PDB file of C-alpha atoms in Angstrom:
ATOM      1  CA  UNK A 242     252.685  89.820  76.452  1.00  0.00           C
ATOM      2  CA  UNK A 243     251.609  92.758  78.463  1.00  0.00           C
ATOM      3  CA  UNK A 244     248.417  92.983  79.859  1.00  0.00           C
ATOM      4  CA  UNK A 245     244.130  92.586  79.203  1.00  0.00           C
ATOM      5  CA  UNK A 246     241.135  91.428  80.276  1.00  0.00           C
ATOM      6  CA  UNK A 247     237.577  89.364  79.454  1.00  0.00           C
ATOM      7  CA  UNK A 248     235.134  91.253  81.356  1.00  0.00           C
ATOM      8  CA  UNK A 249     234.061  94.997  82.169  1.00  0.00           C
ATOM      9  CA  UNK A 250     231.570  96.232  84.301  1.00  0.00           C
ATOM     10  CA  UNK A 251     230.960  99.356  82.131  1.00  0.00           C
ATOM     11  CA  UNK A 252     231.407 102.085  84.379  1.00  0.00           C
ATOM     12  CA  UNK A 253     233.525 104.985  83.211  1.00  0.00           C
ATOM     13  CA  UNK A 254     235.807 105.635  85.823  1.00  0.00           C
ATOM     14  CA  UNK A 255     236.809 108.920  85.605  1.00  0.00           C
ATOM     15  CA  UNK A 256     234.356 111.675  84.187  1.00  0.00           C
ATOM     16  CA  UNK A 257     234.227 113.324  81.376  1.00  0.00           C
ATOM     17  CA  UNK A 258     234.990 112.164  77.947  1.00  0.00           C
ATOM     18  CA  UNK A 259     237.127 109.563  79.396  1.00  0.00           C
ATOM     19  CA  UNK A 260     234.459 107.046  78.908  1.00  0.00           C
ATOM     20  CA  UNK A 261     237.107 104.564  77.609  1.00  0.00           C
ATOM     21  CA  UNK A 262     238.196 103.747  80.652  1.00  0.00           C
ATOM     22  CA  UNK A 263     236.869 100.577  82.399  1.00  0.00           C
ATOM     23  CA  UNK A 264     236.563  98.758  85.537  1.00  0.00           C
ATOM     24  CA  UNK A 265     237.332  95.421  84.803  1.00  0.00           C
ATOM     25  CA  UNK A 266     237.121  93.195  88.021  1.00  0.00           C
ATOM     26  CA  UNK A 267     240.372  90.478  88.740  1.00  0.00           C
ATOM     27  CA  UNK A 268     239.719  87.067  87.442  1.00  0.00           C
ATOM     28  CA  UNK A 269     240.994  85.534  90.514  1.00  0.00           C
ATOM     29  CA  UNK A 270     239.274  83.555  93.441  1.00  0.00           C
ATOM     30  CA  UNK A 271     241.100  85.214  96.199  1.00  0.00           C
ATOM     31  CA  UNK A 272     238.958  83.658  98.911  1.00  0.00           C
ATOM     32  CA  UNK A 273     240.727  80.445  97.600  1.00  0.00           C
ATOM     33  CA  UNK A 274     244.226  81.758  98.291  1.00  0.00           C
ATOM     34  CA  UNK A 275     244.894  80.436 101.796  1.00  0.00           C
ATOM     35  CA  UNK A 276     247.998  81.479 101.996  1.00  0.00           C
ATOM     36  CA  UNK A 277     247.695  85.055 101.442  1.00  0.00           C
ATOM     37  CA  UNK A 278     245.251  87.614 102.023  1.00  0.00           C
ATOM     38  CA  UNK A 279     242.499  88.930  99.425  1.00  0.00           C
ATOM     39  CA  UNK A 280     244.566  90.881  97.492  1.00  0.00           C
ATOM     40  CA  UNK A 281     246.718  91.017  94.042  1.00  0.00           C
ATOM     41  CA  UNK A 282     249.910  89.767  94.802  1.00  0.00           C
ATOM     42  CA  UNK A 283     251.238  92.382  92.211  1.00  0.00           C
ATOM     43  CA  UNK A 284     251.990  96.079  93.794  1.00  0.00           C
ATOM     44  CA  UNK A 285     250.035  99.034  92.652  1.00  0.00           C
ATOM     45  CA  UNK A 286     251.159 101.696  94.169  1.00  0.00           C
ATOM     46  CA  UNK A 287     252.801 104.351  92.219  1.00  0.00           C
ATOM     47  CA  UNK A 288     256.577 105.195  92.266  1.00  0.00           C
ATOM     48  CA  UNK A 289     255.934 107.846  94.320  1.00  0.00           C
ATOM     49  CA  UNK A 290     254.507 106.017  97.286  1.00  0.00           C
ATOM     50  CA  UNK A 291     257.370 103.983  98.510  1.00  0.00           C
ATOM     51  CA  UNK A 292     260.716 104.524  97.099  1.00  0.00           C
ATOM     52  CA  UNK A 293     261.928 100.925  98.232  1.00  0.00           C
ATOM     53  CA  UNK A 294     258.972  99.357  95.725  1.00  0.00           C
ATOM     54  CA  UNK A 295     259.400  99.332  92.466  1.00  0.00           C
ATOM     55  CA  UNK A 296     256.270 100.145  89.789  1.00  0.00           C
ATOM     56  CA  UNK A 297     254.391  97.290  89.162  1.00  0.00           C
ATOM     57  CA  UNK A 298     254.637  97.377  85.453  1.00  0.00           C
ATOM     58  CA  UNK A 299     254.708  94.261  83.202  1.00  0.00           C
ATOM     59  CA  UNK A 300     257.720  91.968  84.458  1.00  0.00           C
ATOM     60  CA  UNK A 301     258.266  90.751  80.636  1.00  0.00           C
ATOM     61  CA  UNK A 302     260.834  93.410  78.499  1.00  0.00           C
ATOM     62  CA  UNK A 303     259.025  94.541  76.129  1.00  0.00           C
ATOM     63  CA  UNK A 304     261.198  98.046  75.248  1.00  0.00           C
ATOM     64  CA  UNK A 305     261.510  97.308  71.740  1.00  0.00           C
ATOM     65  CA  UNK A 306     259.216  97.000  69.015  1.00  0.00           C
ATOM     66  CA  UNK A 307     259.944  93.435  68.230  1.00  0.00           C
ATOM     67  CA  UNK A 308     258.444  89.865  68.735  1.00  0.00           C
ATOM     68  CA  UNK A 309     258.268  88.321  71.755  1.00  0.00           C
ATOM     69  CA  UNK A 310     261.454  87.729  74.108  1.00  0.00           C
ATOM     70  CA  UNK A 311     262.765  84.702  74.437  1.00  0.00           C
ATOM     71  CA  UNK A 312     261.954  83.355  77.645  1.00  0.00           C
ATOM     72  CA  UNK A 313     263.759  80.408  79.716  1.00  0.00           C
ATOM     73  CA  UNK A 314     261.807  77.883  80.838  1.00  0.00           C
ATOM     74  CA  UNK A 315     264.344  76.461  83.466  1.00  0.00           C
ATOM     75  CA  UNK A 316     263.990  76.505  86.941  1.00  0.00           C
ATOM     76  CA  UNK A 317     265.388  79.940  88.426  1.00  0.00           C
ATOM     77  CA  UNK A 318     268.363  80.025  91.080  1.00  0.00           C
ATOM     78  CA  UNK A 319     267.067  79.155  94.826  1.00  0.00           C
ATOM     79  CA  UNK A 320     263.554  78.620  92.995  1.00  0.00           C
ATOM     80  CA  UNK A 321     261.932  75.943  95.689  1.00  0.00           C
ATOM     81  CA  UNK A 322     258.409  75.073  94.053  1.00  0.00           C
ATOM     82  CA  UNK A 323     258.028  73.660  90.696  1.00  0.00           C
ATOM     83  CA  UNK A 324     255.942  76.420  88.362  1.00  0.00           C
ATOM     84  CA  UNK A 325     254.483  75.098  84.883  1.00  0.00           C
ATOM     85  CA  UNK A 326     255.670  75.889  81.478  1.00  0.00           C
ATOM     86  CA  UNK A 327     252.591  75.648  79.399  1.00  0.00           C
ATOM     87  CA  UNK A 328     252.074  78.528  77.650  1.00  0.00           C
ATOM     88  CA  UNK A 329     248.683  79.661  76.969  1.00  0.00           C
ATOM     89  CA  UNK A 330     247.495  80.731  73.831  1.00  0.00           C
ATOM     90  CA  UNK A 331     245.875  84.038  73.061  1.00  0.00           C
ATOM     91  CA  UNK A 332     242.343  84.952  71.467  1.00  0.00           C
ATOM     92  CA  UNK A 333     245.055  87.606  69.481  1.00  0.00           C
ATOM     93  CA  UNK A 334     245.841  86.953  66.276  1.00  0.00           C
ATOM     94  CA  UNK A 335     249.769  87.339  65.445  1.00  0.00           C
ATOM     95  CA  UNK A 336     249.108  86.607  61.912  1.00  0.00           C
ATOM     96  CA  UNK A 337     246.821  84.907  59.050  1.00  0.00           C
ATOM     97  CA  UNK A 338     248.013  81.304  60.978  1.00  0.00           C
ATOM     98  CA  UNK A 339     249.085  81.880  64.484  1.00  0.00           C
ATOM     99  CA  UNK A 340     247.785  83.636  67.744  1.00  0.00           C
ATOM    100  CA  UNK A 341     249.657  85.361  70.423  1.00  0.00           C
ATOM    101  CA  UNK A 342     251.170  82.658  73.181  1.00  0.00           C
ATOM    102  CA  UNK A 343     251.361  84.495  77.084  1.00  0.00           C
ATOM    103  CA  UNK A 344     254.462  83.098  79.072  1.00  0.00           C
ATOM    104  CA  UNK A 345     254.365  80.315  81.441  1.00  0.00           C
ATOM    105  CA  UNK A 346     254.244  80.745  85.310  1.00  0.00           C
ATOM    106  CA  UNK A 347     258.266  79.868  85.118  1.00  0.00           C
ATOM    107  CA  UNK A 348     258.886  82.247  82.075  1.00  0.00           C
ATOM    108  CA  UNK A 349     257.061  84.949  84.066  1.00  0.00           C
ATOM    109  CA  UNK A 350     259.160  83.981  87.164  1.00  0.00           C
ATOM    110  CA  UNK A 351     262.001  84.270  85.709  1.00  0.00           C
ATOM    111  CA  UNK A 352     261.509  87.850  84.355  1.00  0.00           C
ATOM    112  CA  UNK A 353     260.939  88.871  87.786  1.00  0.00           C
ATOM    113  CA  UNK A 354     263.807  86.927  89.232  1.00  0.00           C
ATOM    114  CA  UNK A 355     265.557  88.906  85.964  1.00  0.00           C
ATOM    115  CA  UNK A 356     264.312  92.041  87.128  1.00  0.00           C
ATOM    116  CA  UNK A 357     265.317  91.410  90.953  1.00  0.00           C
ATOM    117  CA  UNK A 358     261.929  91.561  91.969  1.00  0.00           C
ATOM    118  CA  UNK A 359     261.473  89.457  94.726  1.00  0.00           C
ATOM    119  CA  UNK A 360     257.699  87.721  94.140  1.00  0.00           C
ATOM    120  CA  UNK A 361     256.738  84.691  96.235  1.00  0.00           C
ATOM    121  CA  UNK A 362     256.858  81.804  94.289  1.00  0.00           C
ATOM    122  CA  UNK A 363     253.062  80.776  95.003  1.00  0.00           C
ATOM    123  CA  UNK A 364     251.850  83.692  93.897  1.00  0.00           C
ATOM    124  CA  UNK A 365     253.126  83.745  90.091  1.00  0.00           C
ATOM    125  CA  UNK A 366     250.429  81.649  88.562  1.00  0.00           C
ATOM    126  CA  UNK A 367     247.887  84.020  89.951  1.00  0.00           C
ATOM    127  CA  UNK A 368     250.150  86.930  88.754  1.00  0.00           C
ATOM    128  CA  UNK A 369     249.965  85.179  85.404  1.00  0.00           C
ATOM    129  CA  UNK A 370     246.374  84.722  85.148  1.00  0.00           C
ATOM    130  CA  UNK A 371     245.987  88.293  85.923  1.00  0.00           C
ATOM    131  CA  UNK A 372     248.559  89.578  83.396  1.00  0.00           C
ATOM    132  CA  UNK A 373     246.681  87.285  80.806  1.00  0.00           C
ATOM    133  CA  UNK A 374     243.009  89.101  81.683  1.00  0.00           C
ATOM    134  CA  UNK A 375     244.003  92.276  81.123  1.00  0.00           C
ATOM    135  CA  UNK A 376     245.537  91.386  77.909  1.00  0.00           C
ATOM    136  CA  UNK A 377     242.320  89.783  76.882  1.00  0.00           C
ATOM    137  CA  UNK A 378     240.391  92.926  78.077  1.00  0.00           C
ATOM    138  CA  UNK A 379     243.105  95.629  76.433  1.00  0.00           C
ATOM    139  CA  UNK A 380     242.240  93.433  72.926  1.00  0.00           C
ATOM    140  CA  UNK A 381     238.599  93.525  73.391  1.00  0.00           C
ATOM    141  CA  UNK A 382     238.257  97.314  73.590  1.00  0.00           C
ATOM    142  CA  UNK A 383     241.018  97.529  70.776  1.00  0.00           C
ATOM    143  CA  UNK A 384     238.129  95.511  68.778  1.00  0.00           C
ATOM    144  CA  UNK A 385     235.302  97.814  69.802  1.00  0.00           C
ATOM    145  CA  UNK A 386     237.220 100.488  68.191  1.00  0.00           C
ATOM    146  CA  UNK A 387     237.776  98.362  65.425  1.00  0.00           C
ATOM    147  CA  UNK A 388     234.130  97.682  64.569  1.00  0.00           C
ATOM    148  CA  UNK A 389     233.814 101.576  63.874  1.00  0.00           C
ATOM    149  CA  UNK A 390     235.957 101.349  60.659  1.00  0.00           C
ATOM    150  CA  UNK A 391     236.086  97.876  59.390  1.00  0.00           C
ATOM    151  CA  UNK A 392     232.968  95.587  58.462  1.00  0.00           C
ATOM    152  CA  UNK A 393     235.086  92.468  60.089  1.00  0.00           C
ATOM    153  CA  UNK A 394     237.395  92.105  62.841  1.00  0.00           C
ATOM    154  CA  UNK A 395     237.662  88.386  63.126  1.00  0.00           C
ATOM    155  CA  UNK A 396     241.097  89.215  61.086  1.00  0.00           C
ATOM    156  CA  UNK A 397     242.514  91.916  62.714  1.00  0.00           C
ATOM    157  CA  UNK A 398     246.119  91.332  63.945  1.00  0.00           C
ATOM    158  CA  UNK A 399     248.213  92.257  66.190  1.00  0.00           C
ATOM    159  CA  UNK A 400     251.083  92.777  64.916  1.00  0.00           C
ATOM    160  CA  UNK A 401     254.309  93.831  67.491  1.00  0.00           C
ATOM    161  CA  UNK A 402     253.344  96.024  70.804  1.00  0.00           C
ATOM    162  CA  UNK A 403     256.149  98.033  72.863  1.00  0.00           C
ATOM    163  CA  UNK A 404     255.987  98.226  76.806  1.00  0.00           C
ATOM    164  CA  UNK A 405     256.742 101.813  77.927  1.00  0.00           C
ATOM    165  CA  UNK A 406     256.488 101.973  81.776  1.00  0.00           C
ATOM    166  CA  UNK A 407     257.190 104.898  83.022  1.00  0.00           C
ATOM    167  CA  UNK A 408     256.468 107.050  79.913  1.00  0.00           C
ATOM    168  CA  UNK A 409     253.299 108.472  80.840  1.00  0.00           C
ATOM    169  CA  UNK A 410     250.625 109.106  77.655  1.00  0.00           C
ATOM    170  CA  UNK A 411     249.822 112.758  76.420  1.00  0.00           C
ATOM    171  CA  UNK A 412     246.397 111.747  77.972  1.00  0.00           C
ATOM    172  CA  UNK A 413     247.704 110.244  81.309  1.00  0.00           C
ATOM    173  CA  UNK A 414     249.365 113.583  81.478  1.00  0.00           C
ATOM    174  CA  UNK A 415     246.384 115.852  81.357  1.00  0.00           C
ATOM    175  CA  UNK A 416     244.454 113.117  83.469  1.00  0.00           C
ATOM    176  CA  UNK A 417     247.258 113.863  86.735  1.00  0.00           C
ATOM    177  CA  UNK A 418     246.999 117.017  85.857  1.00  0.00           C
ATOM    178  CA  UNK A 419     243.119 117.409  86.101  1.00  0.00           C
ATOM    179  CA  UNK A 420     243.690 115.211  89.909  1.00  0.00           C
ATOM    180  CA  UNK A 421     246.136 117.927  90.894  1.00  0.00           C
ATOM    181  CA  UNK A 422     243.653 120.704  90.387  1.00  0.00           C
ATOM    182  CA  UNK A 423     240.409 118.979  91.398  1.00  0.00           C
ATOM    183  CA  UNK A 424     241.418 115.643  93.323  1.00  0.00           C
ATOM    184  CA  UNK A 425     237.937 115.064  94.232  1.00  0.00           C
ATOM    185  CA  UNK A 426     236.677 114.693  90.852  1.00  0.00           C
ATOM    186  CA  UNK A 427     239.161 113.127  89.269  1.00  0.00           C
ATOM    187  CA  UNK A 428     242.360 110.381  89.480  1.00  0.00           C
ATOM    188  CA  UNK A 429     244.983 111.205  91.144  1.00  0.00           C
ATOM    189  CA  UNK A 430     247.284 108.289  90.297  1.00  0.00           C
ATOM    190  CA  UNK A 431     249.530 107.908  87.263  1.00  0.00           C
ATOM    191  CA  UNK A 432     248.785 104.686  85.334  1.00  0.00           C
ATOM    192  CA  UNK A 433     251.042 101.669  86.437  1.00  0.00           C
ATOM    193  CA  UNK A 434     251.674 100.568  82.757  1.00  0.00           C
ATOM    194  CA  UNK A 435     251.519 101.544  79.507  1.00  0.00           C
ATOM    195  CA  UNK A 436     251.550  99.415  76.289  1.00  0.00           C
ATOM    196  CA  UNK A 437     252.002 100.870  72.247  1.00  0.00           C
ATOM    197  CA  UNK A 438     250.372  98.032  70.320  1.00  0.00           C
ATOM    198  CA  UNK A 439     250.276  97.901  66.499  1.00  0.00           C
ATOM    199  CA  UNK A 440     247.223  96.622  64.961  1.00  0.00           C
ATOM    200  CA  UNK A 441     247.376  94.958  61.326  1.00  0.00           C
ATOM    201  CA  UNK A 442     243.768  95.485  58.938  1.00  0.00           C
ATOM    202  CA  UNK A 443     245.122  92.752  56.459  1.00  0.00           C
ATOM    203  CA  UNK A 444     241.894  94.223  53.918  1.00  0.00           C
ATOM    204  CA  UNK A 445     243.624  97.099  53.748  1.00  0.00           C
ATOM    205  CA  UNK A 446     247.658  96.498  54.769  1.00  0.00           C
ATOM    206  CA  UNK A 447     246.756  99.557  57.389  1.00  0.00           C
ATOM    207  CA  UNK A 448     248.820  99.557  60.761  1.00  0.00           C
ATOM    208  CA  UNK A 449     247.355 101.785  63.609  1.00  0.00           C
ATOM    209  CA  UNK A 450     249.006 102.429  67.122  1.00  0.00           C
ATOM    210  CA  UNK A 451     247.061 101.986  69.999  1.00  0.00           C
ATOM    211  CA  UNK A 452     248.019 103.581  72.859  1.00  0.00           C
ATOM    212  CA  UNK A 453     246.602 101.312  76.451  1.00  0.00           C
ATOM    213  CA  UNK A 454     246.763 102.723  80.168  1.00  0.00           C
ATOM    214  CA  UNK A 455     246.792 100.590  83.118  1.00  0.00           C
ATOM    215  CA  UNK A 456     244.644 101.614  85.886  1.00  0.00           C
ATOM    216  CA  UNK A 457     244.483 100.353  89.504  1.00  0.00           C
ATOM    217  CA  UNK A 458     241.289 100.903  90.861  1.00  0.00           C
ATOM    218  CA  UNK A 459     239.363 101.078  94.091  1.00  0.00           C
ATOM    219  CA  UNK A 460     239.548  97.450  95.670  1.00  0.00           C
ATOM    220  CA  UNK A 461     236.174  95.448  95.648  1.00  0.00           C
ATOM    221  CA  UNK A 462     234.783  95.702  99.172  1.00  0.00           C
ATOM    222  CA  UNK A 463     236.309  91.892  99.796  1.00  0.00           C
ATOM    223  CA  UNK A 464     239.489  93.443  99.206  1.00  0.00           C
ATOM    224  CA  UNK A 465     240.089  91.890  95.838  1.00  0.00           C
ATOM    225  CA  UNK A 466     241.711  94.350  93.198  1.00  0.00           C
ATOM    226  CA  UNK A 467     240.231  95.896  90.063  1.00  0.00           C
ATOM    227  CA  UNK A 468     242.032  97.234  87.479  1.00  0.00           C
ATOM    228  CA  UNK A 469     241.078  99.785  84.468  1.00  0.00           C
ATOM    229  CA  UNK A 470     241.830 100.622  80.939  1.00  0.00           C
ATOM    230  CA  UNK A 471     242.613 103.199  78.587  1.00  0.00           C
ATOM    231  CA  UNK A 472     242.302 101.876  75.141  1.00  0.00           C
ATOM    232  CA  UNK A 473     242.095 104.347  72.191  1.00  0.00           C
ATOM    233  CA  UNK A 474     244.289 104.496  68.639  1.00  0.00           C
ATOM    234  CA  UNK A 475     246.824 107.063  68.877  1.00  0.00           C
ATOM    235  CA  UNK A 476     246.808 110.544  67.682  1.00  0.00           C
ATOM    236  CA  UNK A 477     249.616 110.112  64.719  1.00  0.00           C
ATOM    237  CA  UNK A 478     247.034 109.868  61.760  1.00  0.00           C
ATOM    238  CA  UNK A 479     243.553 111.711  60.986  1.00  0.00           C
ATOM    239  CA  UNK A 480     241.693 108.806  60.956  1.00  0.00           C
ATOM    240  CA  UNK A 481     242.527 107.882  63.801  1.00  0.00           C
ATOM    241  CA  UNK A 482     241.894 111.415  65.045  1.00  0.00           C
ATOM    242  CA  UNK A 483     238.849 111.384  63.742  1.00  0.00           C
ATOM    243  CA  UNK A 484     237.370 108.325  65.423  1.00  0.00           C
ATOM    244  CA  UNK A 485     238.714 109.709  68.666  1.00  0.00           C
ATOM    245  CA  UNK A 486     236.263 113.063  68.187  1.00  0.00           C
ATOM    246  CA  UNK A 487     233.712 111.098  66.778  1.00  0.00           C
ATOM    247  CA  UNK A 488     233.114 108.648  69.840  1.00  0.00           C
ATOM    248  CA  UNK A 489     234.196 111.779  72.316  1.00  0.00           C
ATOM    249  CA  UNK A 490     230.962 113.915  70.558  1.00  0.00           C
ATOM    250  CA  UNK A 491     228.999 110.680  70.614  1.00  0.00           C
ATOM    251  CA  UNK A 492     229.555 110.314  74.270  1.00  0.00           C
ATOM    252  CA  UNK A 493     228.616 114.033  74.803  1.00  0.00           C
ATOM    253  CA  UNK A 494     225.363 113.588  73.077  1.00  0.00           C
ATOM    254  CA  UNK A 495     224.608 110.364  74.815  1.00  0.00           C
ATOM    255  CA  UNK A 496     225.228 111.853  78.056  1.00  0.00           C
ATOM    256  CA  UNK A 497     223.473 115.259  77.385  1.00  0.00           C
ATOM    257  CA  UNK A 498     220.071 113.220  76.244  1.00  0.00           C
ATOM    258  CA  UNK A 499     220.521 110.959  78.956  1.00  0.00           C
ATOM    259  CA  UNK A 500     220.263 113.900  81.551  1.00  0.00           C
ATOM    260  CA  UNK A 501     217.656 115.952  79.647  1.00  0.00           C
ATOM    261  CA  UNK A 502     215.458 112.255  79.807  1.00  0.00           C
ATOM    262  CA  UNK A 503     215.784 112.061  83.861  1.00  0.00           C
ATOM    263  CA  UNK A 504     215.064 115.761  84.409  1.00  0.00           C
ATOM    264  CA  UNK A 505     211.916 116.389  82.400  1.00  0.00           C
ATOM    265  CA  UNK A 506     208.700 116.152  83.440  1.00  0.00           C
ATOM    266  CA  UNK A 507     205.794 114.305  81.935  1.00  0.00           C
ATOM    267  CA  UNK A 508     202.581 115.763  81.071  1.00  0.00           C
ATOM    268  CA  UNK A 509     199.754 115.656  82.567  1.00  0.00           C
ATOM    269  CA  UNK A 510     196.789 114.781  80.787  1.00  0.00           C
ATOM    270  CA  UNK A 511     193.721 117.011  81.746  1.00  0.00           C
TER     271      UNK A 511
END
């Protein structure tokens, strides 16, 4: 699939009302990896930055709004180490009887070799595990706004999703654009991913489009990465408008008491 996560620390990365994005730390030992240094093997960096790297965006095609590809599980050409082909299986539903499956390390390998990504071969099951966090994380905040209009999720599907790298988001756009004119305030880089994913409310037979941003954030201070997320139903119906102003004024509130609260002063009784 594309990309999500378990955990979040909370904190809103950039200002504003974009309180929906989140610092979720990598899932990875890195102080394990002997090989390499403390880092994500996957590259970060924007487009922009080197124009002999290519975006690191989700290795796995997902450019059409269709089920998952069909991966091979045989070893690549010139492939040296032996990567497993268990597949690991979602907490995402897919339907009333089946979750989402991620690839294996040698399906994932073999969309980079299909790609012509050179990755070292070591490094793919940690590029998997990461790939399978965020995923985890990107469904977890499309729950939380799920719990604002439905009594249940435990049923809520999804039910196809679209990779669009290099298409950035209405909001991504305004985001860059905000960094441009005040780069100490807010982010300056583009998102390294984007994913549309289509969420099924079997109560109702409702599909809603979420629209997800992938973030990389400011390294940990042992060097291991942290990535964020942008999860929020797209603006193509008025509910879904609606819940977007709703939490948005929420937010505002939240904040505004939150800074009246640490700047009054108690009374003194006399």
């Amino acid at each position: 699939m594309g990309q999500s996560a378990s955990s979040s620390n909370g904190n809103a990365l950039i200002s504003a009302d974009n309180n929906s994005l989140k610092a979720t730390s990598c899932p990875v030992d890195h102080n394990s990896l002997k090989t390499a240094p403390a880092q994500c093997p996957v590259d970060h960096q924007s487009p922009e930055a080197s124009s002999s790297q290519k975006p690191a965006e989700c290795p796995v095609d997902h450019s059409s709004l269709n089920q998952m590809p069909i991966l091979s599980q045989g070893r690549a050409q010139n492939q040296t180490l032996d990567l497993p082909t268990a597949r690991t299986e979602s907490s995402i539903l897919r339907d009333s009887s089946a979750k989402w499956e991620y690839p294996s390390p040698q399906q994932f390998y073999n969309a980079l070799v299909r790609k012509g990504w050179e990755t070292p071969e070591e490094h793919v099951e940690t590029m998997v595990e990461i790939h399978n966090f965020l995923n985890e994380q990107a469904w977890q905040e499309v729950l939380r706004w799920e719990k604002r209009v439905t009594e249940s999720t435990e049923n809520v599907q999804l039910a196809r999703f679209k990779g669009r790298p290099g298409e950035l988001s209405p909001k991504a756009r305004f985001w860059l654009f905000a960094g441009w004119l005040l780069p100490s305030r807010f982010n300056t880089e583009p998102p390294f991913d984007r994913h549309d994913w289509v969420v099924r409310r079997p109560n109702t037979g409702e599909e809603v489009r979420y629209v997800i941003d992938y973030y990389s954030a400011p390294p940990e201070s042992d060097g291991s990465p942290v990535f964020s997320l942008d999860v929020r139903p797209a603006l193509d119906s008025f509910s879904s408008m609606k819940e977007r102003i709703a939490l948005a004024t929420e937010e505002v509130w939240a904040e505004f008491r939150e800074n009246k609260s640490a700047g009054s002063i108690p009374k003194r009784d006399h």
